[in-house]
Short mmCIF file of C-alpha atoms and ligand atoms in Angstrom, two decimals:
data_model
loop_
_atom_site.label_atom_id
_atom_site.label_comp_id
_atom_site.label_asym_id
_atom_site.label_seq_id
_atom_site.Cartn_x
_atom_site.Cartn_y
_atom_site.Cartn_z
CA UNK A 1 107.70 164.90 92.32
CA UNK A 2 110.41 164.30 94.49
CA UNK A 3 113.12 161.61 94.50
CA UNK A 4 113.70 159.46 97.96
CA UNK A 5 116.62 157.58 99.21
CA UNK A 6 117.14 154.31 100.21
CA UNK A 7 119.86 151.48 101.43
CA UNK A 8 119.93 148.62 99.59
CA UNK A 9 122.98 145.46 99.73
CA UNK A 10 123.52 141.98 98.00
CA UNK A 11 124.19 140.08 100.69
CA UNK A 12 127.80 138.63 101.21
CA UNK A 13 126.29 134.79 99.98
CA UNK A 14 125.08 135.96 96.77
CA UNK A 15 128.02 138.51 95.99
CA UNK A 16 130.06 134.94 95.26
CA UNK A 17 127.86 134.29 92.49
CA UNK A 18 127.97 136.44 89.47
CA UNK A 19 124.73 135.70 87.97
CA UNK A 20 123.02 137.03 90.87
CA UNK A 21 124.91 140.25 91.43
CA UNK A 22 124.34 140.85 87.76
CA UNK A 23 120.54 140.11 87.90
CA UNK A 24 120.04 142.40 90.89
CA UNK A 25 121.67 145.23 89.10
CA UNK A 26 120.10 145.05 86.25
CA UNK A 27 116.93 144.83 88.67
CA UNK A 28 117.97 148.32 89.79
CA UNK A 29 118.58 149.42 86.38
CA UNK A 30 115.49 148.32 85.03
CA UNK A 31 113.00 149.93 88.06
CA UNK A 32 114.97 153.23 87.20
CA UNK A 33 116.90 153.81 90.29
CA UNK A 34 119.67 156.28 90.34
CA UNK A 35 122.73 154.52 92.05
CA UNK A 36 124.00 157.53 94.11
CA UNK A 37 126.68 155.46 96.07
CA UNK A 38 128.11 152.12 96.07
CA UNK A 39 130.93 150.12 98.01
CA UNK A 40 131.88 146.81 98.75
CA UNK A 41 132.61 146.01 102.15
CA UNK A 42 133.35 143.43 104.76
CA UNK A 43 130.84 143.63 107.64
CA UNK A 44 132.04 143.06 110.83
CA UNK A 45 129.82 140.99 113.73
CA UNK A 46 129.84 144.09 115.68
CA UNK A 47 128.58 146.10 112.65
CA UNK A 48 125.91 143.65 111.59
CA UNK A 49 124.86 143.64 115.37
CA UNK A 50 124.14 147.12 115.22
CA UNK A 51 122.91 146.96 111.98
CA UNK A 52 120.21 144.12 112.93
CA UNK A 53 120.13 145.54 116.08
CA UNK A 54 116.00 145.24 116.35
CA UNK A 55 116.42 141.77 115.70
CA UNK A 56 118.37 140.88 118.60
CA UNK A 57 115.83 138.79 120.90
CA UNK A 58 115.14 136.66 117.92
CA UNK A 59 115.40 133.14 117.01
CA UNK A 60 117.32 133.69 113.76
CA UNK A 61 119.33 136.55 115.12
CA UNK A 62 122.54 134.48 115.53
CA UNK A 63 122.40 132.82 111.78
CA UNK A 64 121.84 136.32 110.49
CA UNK A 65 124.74 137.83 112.12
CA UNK A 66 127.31 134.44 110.79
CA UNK A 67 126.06 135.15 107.26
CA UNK A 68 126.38 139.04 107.09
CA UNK A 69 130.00 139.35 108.37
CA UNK A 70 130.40 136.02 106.61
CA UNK A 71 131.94 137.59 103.43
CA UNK A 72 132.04 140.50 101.16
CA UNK A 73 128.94 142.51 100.49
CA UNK A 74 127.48 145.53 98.14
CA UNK A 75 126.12 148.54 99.50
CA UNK A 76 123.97 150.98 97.86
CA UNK A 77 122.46 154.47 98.51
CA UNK A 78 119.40 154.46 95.53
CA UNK A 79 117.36 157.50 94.60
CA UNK A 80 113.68 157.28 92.64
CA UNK A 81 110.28 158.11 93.50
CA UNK A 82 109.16 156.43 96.50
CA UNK A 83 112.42 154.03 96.76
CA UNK A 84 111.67 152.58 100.15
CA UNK A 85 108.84 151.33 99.08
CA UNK A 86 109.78 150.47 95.32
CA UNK A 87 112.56 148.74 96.23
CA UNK A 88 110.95 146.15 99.42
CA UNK A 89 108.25 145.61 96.50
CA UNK A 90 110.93 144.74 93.93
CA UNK A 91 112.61 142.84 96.76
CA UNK A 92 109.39 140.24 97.37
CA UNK A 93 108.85 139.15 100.76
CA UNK A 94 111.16 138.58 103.32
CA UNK A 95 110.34 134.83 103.48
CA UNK A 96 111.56 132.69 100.68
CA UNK A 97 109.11 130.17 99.99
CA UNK A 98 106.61 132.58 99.66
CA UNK A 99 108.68 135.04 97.24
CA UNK A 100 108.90 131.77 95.55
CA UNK A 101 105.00 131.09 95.13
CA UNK A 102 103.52 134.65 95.48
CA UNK A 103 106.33 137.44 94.29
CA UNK A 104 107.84 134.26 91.26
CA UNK A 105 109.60 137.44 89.81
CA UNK A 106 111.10 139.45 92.80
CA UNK A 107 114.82 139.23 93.67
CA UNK A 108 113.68 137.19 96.95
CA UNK A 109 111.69 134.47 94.72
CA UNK A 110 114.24 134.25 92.07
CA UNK A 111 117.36 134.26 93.47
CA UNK A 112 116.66 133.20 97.28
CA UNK A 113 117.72 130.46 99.08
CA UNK A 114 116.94 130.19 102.60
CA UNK A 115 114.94 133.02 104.71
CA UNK A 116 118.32 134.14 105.65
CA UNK A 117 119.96 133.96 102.52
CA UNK A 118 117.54 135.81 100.48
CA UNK A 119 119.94 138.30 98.78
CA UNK A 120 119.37 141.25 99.23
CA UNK A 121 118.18 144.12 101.92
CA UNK A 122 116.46 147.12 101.76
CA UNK A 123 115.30 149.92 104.37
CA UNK A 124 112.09 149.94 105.76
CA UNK A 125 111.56 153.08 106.94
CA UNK A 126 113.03 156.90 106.44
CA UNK A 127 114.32 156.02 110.03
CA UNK A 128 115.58 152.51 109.31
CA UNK A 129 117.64 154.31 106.32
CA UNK A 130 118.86 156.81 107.96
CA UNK A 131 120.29 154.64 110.41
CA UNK A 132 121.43 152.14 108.11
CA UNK A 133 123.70 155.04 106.35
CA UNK A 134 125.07 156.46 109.10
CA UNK A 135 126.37 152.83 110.24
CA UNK A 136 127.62 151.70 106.06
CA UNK A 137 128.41 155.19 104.55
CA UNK A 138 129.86 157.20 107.93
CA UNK A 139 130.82 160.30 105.41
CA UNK A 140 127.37 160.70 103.68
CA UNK A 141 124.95 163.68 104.55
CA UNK A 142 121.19 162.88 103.99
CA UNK A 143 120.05 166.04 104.71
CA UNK A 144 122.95 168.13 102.68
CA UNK A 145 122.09 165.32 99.48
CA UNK A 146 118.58 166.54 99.77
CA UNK A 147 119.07 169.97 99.89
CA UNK A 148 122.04 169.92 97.25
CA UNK A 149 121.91 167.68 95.16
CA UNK A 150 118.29 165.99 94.55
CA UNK A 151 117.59 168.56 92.01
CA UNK A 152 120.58 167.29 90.00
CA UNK A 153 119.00 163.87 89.41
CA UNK A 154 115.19 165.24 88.32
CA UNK A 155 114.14 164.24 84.83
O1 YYY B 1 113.52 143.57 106.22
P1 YYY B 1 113.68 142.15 105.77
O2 YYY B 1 115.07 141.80 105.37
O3 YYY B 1 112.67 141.78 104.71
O4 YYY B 1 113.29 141.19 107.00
P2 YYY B 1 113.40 141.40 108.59
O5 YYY B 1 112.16 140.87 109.19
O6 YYY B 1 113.81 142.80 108.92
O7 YYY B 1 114.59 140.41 108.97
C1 YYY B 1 115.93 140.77 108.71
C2 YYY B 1 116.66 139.57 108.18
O8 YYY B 1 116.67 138.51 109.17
C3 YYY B 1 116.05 138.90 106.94
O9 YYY B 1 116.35 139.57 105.74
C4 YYY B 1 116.69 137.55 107.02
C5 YYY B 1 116.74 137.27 108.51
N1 YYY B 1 115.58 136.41 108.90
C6 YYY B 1 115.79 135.05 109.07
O10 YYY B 1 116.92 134.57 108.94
N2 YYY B 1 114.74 134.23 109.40
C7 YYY B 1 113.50 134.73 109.55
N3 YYY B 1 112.49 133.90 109.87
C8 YYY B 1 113.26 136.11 109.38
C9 YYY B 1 114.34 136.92 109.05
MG1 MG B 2 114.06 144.59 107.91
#
């Protein structure tokens, strides 16, 4: 069946520490993603406000803006069956001390910290990713990878 993209990024507090970038990749190794694109970058507050932009009325809205244009972080575009949801599964829930008791083994419970810092993001929607790529990677066509190049990455 047919592959499906998704946005994923190590936030900028856990691309200072190597373990963690190294356990997340191998994370996306391991769950057989295909890493289609990948960038570091420095997120500006006016990116990460229209990033978060459905956030904006809410009480942690301000923390999470400080902490994404805080530092440097990695972007991906992944490909594999059902990604979206593969990867927020992988991922764990958005709240830490629950990753921690519930999802022991997700990214979220082993590597979080706080409910802000909890590594990593990933789309939740086909609409939330398509938005999300047209803010990180400007120059990448969704619908042209689809029609061009999904066949290439079949097994
Ligand atoms: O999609 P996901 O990252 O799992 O959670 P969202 O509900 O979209 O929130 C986005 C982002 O906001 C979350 O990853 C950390 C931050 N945040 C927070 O700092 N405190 C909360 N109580 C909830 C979310
Ligand atoms: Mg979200």
């Amino acid at each position: 069946s047919c592959l499906e993209l998704t946005l994923a990024m190590i936030k900028p507090h856990a691309t200072k520490v190597p373990y963690i970038v190294k356990g997340v990749q191998n994370i996306i190794i391991s769950n057989d993603f295909y890493i289609v694109r990948s960038k570091q970058m420095t997120i500006s507050p006016d990116l990460a406000e229209a990033f978060y932009k459905e956030h904006k009325d809410k009480f942690f809205y301000n923390r999470l803006i400080t902490l994404m244009s805080s530092g440097i972080s990695h972007v991906y575009i992944l490909a594999r069956q059902n990604a979206i949801k593969k990867w927020r599964e992988i991922m764990g829930p958005t709240k830490v001390f629950k990753a921690k008791i519930s999802h022991p083994h997700s990214i979220r419970g082993q590597f979080g910290l706080t409910d802000t810092r909890n590594v990593t993001h990933g789309s939740d929607s086909v609409e939330s990713f398509k938005k999300e790529v047209s803010l990180l990677f400007p120059e990448f066509n969704v619908n042209k990878w689809y029609e061009t190049e999904e066949i290439h990455f079949r097994s």
